[in-house]
Coordinates of C-alpha atoms in Angstrom, one line a residue:
M14 CA -0.2 0.1 0.0
K15 CA 2.9 2.4 1.1
K16 CA 4.8 1.4 -2.3
L17 CA 1.5 2.6 -3.9
Y18 CA 1.8 5.7 -2.7
F19 CA 4.1 6.8 -2.6
L20 CA 4.0 5.6 -6.7
A21 CA 0.6 7.6 -7.1
I22 CA 2.9 10.9 -5.7
T23 CA 5.4 10.3 -8.5
V24 CA 2.9 10.4 -11.3
L25 CA 1.1 13.1 -10.2
S26 CA 4.8 15.1 -9.1
L27 CA 6.2 14.5 -13.1
M28 CA 2.5 15.7 -14.3
L29 CA 3.3 18.3 -12.8
T30 CA 6.5 19.1 -14.1
G31 CA 5.4 19.4 -17.0
C32 CA 2.9 21.5 -17.2
G33 CA 3.9 23.7 -15.0
K34 CA 6.8 26.9 -16.4
G35 CA 8.1 26.4 -19.0
G36 CA 6.2 24.2 -20.6
N37 CA 7.2 20.8 -22.2
G38 CA 10.2 23.3 -23.0
E39 CA 7.6 25.9 -24.7
L40 CA 7.5 29.8 -24.5
V41 CA 5.0 30.0 -21.8
G42 CA 5.7 33.9 -20.2
A43 CA 6.3 35.5 -17.3
Y44 CA 3.3 37.2 -16.3
N45 CA 3.2 39.7 -13.9
K46 CA 0.0 39.5 -10.3
K47 CA -3.0 40.1 -12.0
F48 CA -4.8 43.1 -10.4
K49 CA -8.3 44.9 -11.0
N50 CA -7.1 47.8 -12.8
T51 CA -10.9 49.9 -11.9
S52 CA -10.2 51.9 -8.7
I53 CA -9.9 55.6 -9.3
P54 CA -7.8 57.2 -6.3
M55 CA -9.2 59.2 -4.3
G56 CA -9.9 62.5 -4.8
M57 CA -9.3 62.2 -9.0
V58 CA -10.9 61.8 -11.9
Y59 CA -10.7 59.4 -15.3
V60 CA -9.4 61.1 -17.9
P61 CA -9.5 58.8 -20.7
G62 CA -7.3 58.2 -23.7
G63 CA -7.7 60.0 -26.9
R64 CA -7.3 62.7 -29.5
N65 CA -7.8 66.6 -29.5
L66 CA -7.1 70.0 -31.0
I67 CA -4.2 72.0 -28.6
G68 CA -3.5 75.1 -29.4
M69 CA -5.1 78.5 -30.8
T70 CA -8.2 77.6 -32.2
D71 CA -10.8 80.1 -30.1
E72 CA -10.5 82.6 -31.9
D73 CA -6.9 84.5 -34.4
I74 CA -6.0 88.2 -31.6
T75 CA -2.9 90.0 -33.9
F76 CA 0.3 89.6 -33.3
F77 CA -0.2 86.6 -30.2
K78 CA 2.8 84.7 -30.4
G79 CA 1.0 81.3 -28.8
K80 CA 1.0 78.3 -30.4
Q81 CA -1.1 76.3 -33.6
S82 CA -3.4 74.7 -33.1
K83 CA -2.0 70.2 -33.3
M84 CA -4.0 67.5 -33.4
V85 CA -2.4 66.1 -29.8
S86 CA -2.6 62.2 -28.7
F87 CA -2.6 61.1 -25.1
N88 CA -3.1 58.4 -23.2
P89 CA -4.9 57.8 -20.5
F90 CA -4.8 59.2 -16.7
Y91 CA -6.1 60.2 -13.9
M92 CA -6.1 64.3 -12.3
D93 CA -7.2 66.4 -9.1
Q94 CA -10.8 66.8 -9.5
T95 CA -9.6 70.3 -8.3
E96 CA -6.4 71.8 -7.4
I97 CA -3.2 71.1 -4.4
T98 CA -6.4 72.8 -0.9
N99 CA -4.8 74.3 1.7
A100 CA -5.5 71.5 4.2
E101 CA -3.7 69.0 1.5
Y102 CA -0.7 70.6 1.4
R103 CA -0.2 71.5 5.1
Q104 CA -1.0 67.5 5.3
F105 CA 2.2 67.7 3.6
V106 CA 3.7 69.9 6.0
N107 CA 3.0 68.4 9.4
W108 CA 4.2 64.9 7.7
V109 CA 8.2 66.7 6.9
R110 CA 7.4 68.8 10.4
D111 CA 7.4 65.5 12.1
S112 CA 9.8 63.4 9.8
I113 CA 12.5 66.5 11.2
A114 CA 11.3 66.9 14.4
I115 CA 12.3 63.4 15.2
T116 CA 15.1 63.2 13.3
K117 CA 16.7 66.6 13.9
G118 CA 16.3 66.6 17.8
N119 CA 17.3 63.3 18.7
I120 CA 15.3 60.6 19.8
E121 CA 14.6 58.5 17.6
E122 CA 14.9 55.5 19.8
Y123 CA 10.6 56.8 20.4
F124 CA 9.3 57.1 17.4
I125 CA 11.7 54.4 14.8
K126 CA 11.5 51.8 15.2
P127 CA 14.3 48.5 15.5
K128 CA 15.3 47.8 12.6
G129 CA 15.1 51.5 10.8
N130 CA 18.0 53.4 10.4
A131 CA 19.2 56.3 13.1
Q132 CA 20.8 58.4 10.6
A133 CA 18.9 61.3 9.5
G134 CA 18.0 62.1 6.1
A135 CA 14.9 60.3 3.5
S136 CA 16.1 56.5 4.3
T137 CA 14.8 57.7 8.0
F138 CA 11.5 58.6 7.3
K139 CA 10.5 55.4 6.2
N140 CA 11.4 53.4 8.6
I141 CA 9.1 56.2 11.7
D142 CA 6.9 53.7 13.5
W143 CA 3.3 56.3 12.8
K144 CA 1.3 54.8 14.2
K145 CA 3.6 56.1 17.7
V146 CA 3.4 59.3 15.6
G147 CA -0.2 59.5 15.1
N148 CA -1.4 63.3 14.0
G149 CA 1.0 64.1 16.4
S150 CA -0.3 64.9 18.7
N151 CA 2.0 62.0 20.5
L152 CA 4.6 64.0 19.6
W153 CA 4.0 67.2 20.2
K154 CA 2.0 66.8 22.9
N155 CA 4.7 63.6 25.0
K156 CA 4.6 64.1 28.7
K157 CA 7.5 62.5 28.8
P158 CA 10.5 65.7 30.2
E159 CA 13.5 64.2 28.0
I160 CA 11.7 64.0 25.7
Q161 CA 10.3 67.9 25.9
T162 CA 14.1 68.6 26.5
K163 CA 15.2 66.7 23.6
L164 CA 12.5 68.7 20.9
K165 CA 13.2 72.2 22.3
T166 CA 15.9 72.9 19.9
M167 CA 13.4 73.2 17.2
Y168 CA 11.0 75.7 19.1
I169 CA 11.4 79.8 17.8
A170 CA 8.6 82.5 20.2
D171 CA 9.3 85.5 17.0
N172 CA 8.3 83.8 13.6
L173 CA 6.0 84.2 11.7
S174 CA 4.7 80.3 11.5
Q175 CA 1.2 79.6 12.7
F176 CA 1.8 76.1 13.9
T177 CA 1.5 75.6 17.8
H178 CA 2.2 73.3 20.0
G179 CA 0.8 72.4 23.8
R180 CA 0.1 74.6 25.8
N181 CA 2.9 76.9 26.1
D182 CA 1.7 78.6 22.7
K183 CA 5.3 78.6 20.6
D184 CA 5.5 77.9 17.0
I185 CA 8.0 76.6 14.7
D186 CA 10.7 77.9 12.8
V187 CA 9.4 77.7 9.4
R188 CA 12.4 77.5 8.4
F189 CA 13.0 73.8 10.0
L190 CA 10.6 72.5 7.2
R191 CA 12.8 71.4 4.4
Y192 CA 11.8 68.1 2.5
A193 CA 14.9 65.8 1.6
Y194 CA 14.2 63.1 -1.5
I195 CA 15.6 61.3 -4.6
A196 CA 14.1 61.7 -7.5
E197 CA 14.4 59.1 -10.5
N198 CA 16.0 61.5 -13.4
L199 CA 15.7 59.9 -17.6
D200 CA 17.8 62.6 -18.8
L201 CA 20.0 61.5 -16.6
A202 CA 20.4 58.2 -17.7
M203 CA 20.0 58.6 -21.2
Q204 CA 23.4 60.7 -20.4
N205 CA 25.1 58.2 -18.4
G206 CA 24.4 55.0 -20.1
A207 CA 23.2 52.6 -19.2
N208 CA 25.6 51.0 -17.8
S209 CA 26.5 54.3 -14.7
E210 CA 26.0 53.2 -11.7
R211 CA 22.7 54.0 -10.5
I212 CA 22.3 56.5 -8.0
N213 CA 24.5 59.2 -10.2
N214 CA 21.1 58.6 -12.3
Y215 CA 18.6 60.6 -9.6
D216 CA 18.1 64.2 -8.3
I217 CA 19.3 63.8 -5.0
Y218 CA 17.3 66.6 -3.0
T219 CA 19.3 66.4 0.6
D220 CA 20.2 69.5 3.4
N221 CA 24.1 68.9 2.3
P222 CA 24.7 68.6 -1.4
D223 CA 27.5 68.5 -3.5
L224 CA 27.0 71.6 -5.5
S225 CA 30.0 70.2 -7.8
K226 CA 27.7 67.2 -8.2
P227 CA 24.9 67.8 -11.4
N228 CA 22.6 65.9 -9.9
Q229 CA 22.7 67.6 -6.0
H230 CA 20.7 69.9 -5.5
P231 CA 19.9 71.9 -1.6
S232 CA 16.8 70.4 0.1
V233 CA 13.7 71.9 -0.7
M234 CA 11.7 74.2 1.6
V235 CA 8.2 73.4 2.3
Y236 CA 6.5 76.0 3.9
P237 CA 4.1 78.3 1.3
D238 CA 4.8 82.1 1.2
T239 CA 2.2 83.6 2.8
L240 CA 3.7 87.1 1.8
V241 CA 3.1 86.9 -1.2
W242 CA -0.3 88.4 -0.4
R243 CA 2.1 91.2 0.1
K244 CA 5.0 91.2 -1.7
D245 CA 2.7 90.5 -5.2
F246 CA 0.2 93.7 -4.5
T247 CA 2.0 96.4 -2.8
Y248 CA 0.0 98.9 -2.2
E249 CA -2.8 96.6 -1.0
Y250 CA -3.4 96.1 2.4
N251 CA -3.8 92.2 2.9
D252 CA -2.5 91.8 5.9
P253 CA -5.6 89.4 6.4
M254 CA -4.5 86.6 4.0
V255 CA -1.1 87.1 5.0
E256 CA -2.3 86.3 8.8
A257 CA -5.2 83.5 8.2
Y258 CA -4.8 82.2 3.8
F259 CA -2.6 79.0 5.3
N260 CA -3.7 78.5 8.2
H261 CA -7.4 79.7 9.6
P262 CA -10.4 76.6 8.9
S263 CA -12.3 79.5 7.1
Y264 CA -9.4 78.5 4.2
D265 CA -9.5 74.7 4.9
K266 CA -10.8 74.5 1.6
Y267 CA -9.3 76.6 -0.8
P268 CA -6.6 76.4 -2.8
V269 CA -3.2 76.3 -1.5
V270 CA -0.9 79.6 -3.3
G271 CA 2.7 80.9 -3.0
V272 CA 3.9 77.7 -3.8
T273 CA 6.6 77.3 -6.1
W274 CA 7.4 75.0 -9.7
D275 CA 10.2 73.1 -7.3
Q276 CA 7.4 72.8 -4.1
A277 CA 4.8 71.7 -5.7
N278 CA 7.6 68.4 -7.5
A279 CA 8.6 68.0 -4.2
F280 CA 5.0 67.7 -3.3
C281 CA 4.5 65.2 -5.7
A282 CA 7.2 63.2 -4.7
W283 CA 5.8 63.1 -1.0
R284 CA 2.3 62.0 -2.4
T285 CA 4.0 59.0 -4.2
Q286 CA 6.1 58.0 -1.8
F287 CA 3.1 58.6 1.2
Y288 CA 0.8 56.1 -1.0
E289 CA 4.4 53.9 -1.4
N290 CA 4.8 53.4 2.2
V291 CA 1.2 51.9 2.6
A292 CA 1.2 50.1 -0.4
R293 CA 3.8 48.0 0.8
Q294 CA 2.4 47.2 3.7
R295 CA -0.7 46.5 1.9
K296 CA 1.7 43.6 -0.6
L297 CA 0.0 45.7 -3.4
P298 CA 2.0 44.6 -6.4
K299 CA 4.4 47.0 -7.4
N300 CA 3.1 47.2 -10.9
S301 CA -0.4 48.8 -9.4
R302 CA 1.6 51.6 -7.3
L303 CA 0.3 55.0 -7.8
K304 CA 3.2 58.3 -9.0
Y305 CA 2.3 61.3 -8.5
A306 CA 3.5 64.4 -11.1
L307 CA 2.2 68.0 -12.2
P308 CA 0.9 68.0 -15.8
T309 CA 2.4 68.2 -19.2
E310 CA 0.6 71.8 -20.8
A311 CA -0.9 69.7 -23.0
E312 CA -2.4 67.4 -20.7
F313 CA -3.9 70.6 -18.7
E314 CA -5.4 71.6 -22.3
Y315 CA -6.8 68.6 -23.1
A316 CA -8.3 67.7 -19.9
A317 CA -9.5 71.0 -19.2
R318 CA -11.4 70.6 -22.5
G319 CA -14.2 67.8 -21.3
G320 CA -13.6 65.6 -24.3
R321 CA -14.4 68.2 -26.4
T322 CA -12.9 70.0 -29.3
Q323 CA -12.3 74.2 -30.8
T324 CA -14.3 75.2 -27.4
K325 CA -13.0 78.6 -25.9
Y326 CA -13.5 77.7 -22.5
P327 CA -13.3 74.0 -19.5
W328 CA -17.9 74.9 -19.5
G329 CA -18.2 74.2 -23.6
G330 CA -19.3 77.6 -24.0
P331 CA -18.4 80.9 -26.2
Y332 CA -19.1 82.7 -23.6
I333 CA -18.0 83.0 -20.0
M334 CA -21.7 83.8 -18.8
N335 CA -24.1 80.8 -18.5
A336 CA -27.5 81.6 -19.9
K337 CA -28.9 83.0 -16.6
G338 CA -26.7 85.8 -17.0
C339 CA -24.8 83.6 -14.0
L340 CA -19.9 83.7 -14.0
Q341 CA -18.6 80.4 -14.6
A342 CA -15.3 80.4 -12.8
N343 CA -14.2 82.9 -10.8
F344 CA -11.6 86.6 -12.0
K345 CA -11.6 89.7 -12.0
V346 CA -15.0 90.6 -14.6
G347 CA -14.7 93.7 -17.0
R348 CA -12.3 96.6 -15.9
G349 CA -11.9 94.8 -11.9
N350 CA -15.3 93.9 -10.7
Y351 CA -13.6 90.9 -8.7
V352 CA -16.8 90.7 -6.8
D353 CA -18.3 90.2 -9.7
D354 CA -18.0 86.6 -9.7
G355 CA -18.8 85.9 -5.6
A356 CA -15.5 86.3 -4.0
L357 CA -13.1 89.6 -4.3
Y358 CA -9.3 86.6 -4.3
T359 CA -10.3 82.8 -4.2
V360 CA -13.2 80.9 -3.5
E361 CA -13.4 76.9 -2.5
A362 CA -11.9 74.4 -5.1
K363 CA -15.5 73.3 -5.4
A364 CA -16.7 76.8 -5.8
Y365 CA -18.8 76.8 -9.9
L366 CA -19.9 73.3 -12.1
P367 CA -17.3 71.1 -13.0
N368 CA -16.3 70.7 -16.7
D369 CA -17.3 67.7 -18.5
Y370 CA -14.8 65.8 -17.2
G371 CA -15.5 66.2 -13.4
L372 CA -13.0 68.4 -13.1
Y373 CA -12.9 71.9 -11.5
N374 CA -11.9 75.5 -11.7
M375 CA -9.7 74.5 -14.8
S376 CA -10.1 77.9 -15.8
G377 CA -10.0 80.5 -12.6
N378 CA -9.2 80.5 -9.5
V379 CA -6.0 80.4 -9.2
A380 CA -3.4 79.2 -12.3
E381 CA -1.8 76.4 -12.5
W382 CA 1.7 75.1 -12.6
T383 CA 2.6 73.0 -15.1
L384 CA 5.3 70.4 -15.8
D385 CA 6.7 71.8 -19.4
A386 CA 8.8 74.5 -19.7
S387 CA 7.6 77.8 -21.2
N388 CA 8.3 77.1 -25.8
K389 CA 6.6 78.9 -28.8
A390 CA 5.5 75.1 -30.0
L391 CA 4.0 71.5 -29.9
V392 CA 7.2 69.4 -30.5
E393 CA 5.4 66.5 -30.9
D394 CA 1.8 64.7 -31.9
K395 CA 1.2 62.4 -28.8
N396 CA 1.9 63.2 -24.9
P397 CA 4.1 66.5 -25.5
I398 CA 6.8 67.6 -23.4
Y399 CA 9.0 70.6 -23.7
R400 CA 11.9 71.0 -20.7
K401 CA 14.4 72.6 -21.2
G402 CA 14.3 76.1 -18.9
R403 CA 13.4 77.6 -16.0
A404 CA 10.6 79.3 -16.9
K405 CA 7.3 77.0 -16.9
V406 CA 4.2 76.9 -17.8
V407 CA 1.1 78.3 -15.5
K408 CA -2.0 77.2 -16.8
G409 CA -6.2 77.9 -16.4
G410 CA -5.9 81.6 -15.1
S411 CA -6.9 83.3 -12.0
W412 CA -8.8 85.1 -9.7
K413 CA -6.5 87.9 -11.2
D414 CA -6.4 87.5 -14.8
V415 CA -8.9 89.3 -17.1
G416 CA -11.3 86.9 -19.4
Y417 CA -9.0 86.6 -21.8
F418 CA -6.6 83.6 -19.8
L419 CA -9.3 81.4 -19.0
Q420 CA -9.2 80.4 -22.6
N421 CA -8.4 76.7 -23.2
S422 CA -5.7 77.1 -25.0
V423 CA -4.1 80.2 -23.3
A424 CA -0.3 79.9 -21.4
A425 CA 1.8 82.4 -19.1
Q426 CA 4.6 81.7 -17.8
E427 CA 6.7 82.0 -14.3
Y428 CA 10.1 81.1 -12.9
Q429 CA 10.4 78.3 -11.4
D430 CA 11.6 79.4 -8.7
V431 CA 8.9 81.7 -8.1
S432 CA 5.7 81.8 -6.2
R433 CA 3.1 84.1 -6.1
S434 CA -1.0 84.5 -4.6
Y435 CA -2.3 83.7 -7.8
I436 CA -0.6 80.4 -8.7
G437 CA -1.4 76.8 -7.3
F438 CA -1.7 73.5 -8.5
R439 CA -3.1 69.8 -8.8
C440 CA -1.6 66.5 -9.9
V441 CA -1.5 63.4 -12.7
S442 CA -1.1 60.2 -12.2
H443 CA -0.7 58.1 -15.6
F444 CA -2.7 54.9 -16.4
P445 CA -0.8 52.2 -16.9
G446 CA -2.8 50.6 -20.0
N447 CA -5.5 52.2 -23.2
S448 CA -8.6 52.1 -20.7
L449 CA -10.3 51.2 -16.9
M450 CA -11.0 47.1 -17.6

């Protein structure tokens, strides 16, 4: 009986071997783990792939220096429904604040996992036990005197930050809030060649960069420049906006401003890493994990058009008012009637009706950073982008712009290290495939 049992097991094993990996010496492929490709990330919408006319198609303005109309094709992607809000950007600021407090304050033994690296840096942040940190209260309100003593170096009493912690009502010097990260740079990878050392193909943003190396850069200061409300309008009384816009709960759902192109890119890198950490804990397949970036100029215009061709505005019509005489965006009306559209400055990110893709405020409210550098012509007819240059393309127009800048085809520009009270951003995540399955 034992011999028969052993013989059966042997035959079964041989059968499984013949039908398993490699088959009978035939090519059967090495497939990735399957996963459902139907879920849309929270707060984003699915923009289907397709093609549309990109560039000036609405009216020919004398001496216009914009791009000529061109049919362009696109892969599908996800896009944030709204501009990134103060509350969403504050989550980034708080994460950096708590991370630096742990590493800079030398209290790793309380909040770094035992297997973690005790040296400060981007790798250390992955090992922070965020369950202990929680929403920050376990860090900033901890009653252990030794922790409070070590955190004392982070406190500065006389700065403009509105962050307060504990009963002492002391603020953190926002100059400490810098984000160090590593981002893959495919331009460097092409320049260095396939056999180069991998670390040389990454942009490294660090507190102590070696500026002799082209891929090392200073870490990015993450706190928005709240003084833009004074800088942009010297002879206006905007002091209340300086003090309240980023911190008061009344503005939580309003778009963040005072953020440079570099800060917007750092936010995208953090958002990618933030999602990656959770996906790793849930053991999601690597090929299902999201990467966030700024939209290209062409992607922004394609999404703004909402699937309509040769339309002037995201809502499709040729007029800024609807049939009832209501304004459909937040901008500078007429010769300066700022309040006629419902607000003197910005409005909530979900104000007004969305376009046909479900995207809010693709025109007006705040203009938005794109990934492109400024250029005079579309260089490709599929997924175009132009990277070279520090003057970046800004799309959509803002609360302080006249109606002309609200057109789908119109763009402006700003230097990537400059922040404004009328420029914000939103993210995209590129879809791996041709359509939702």
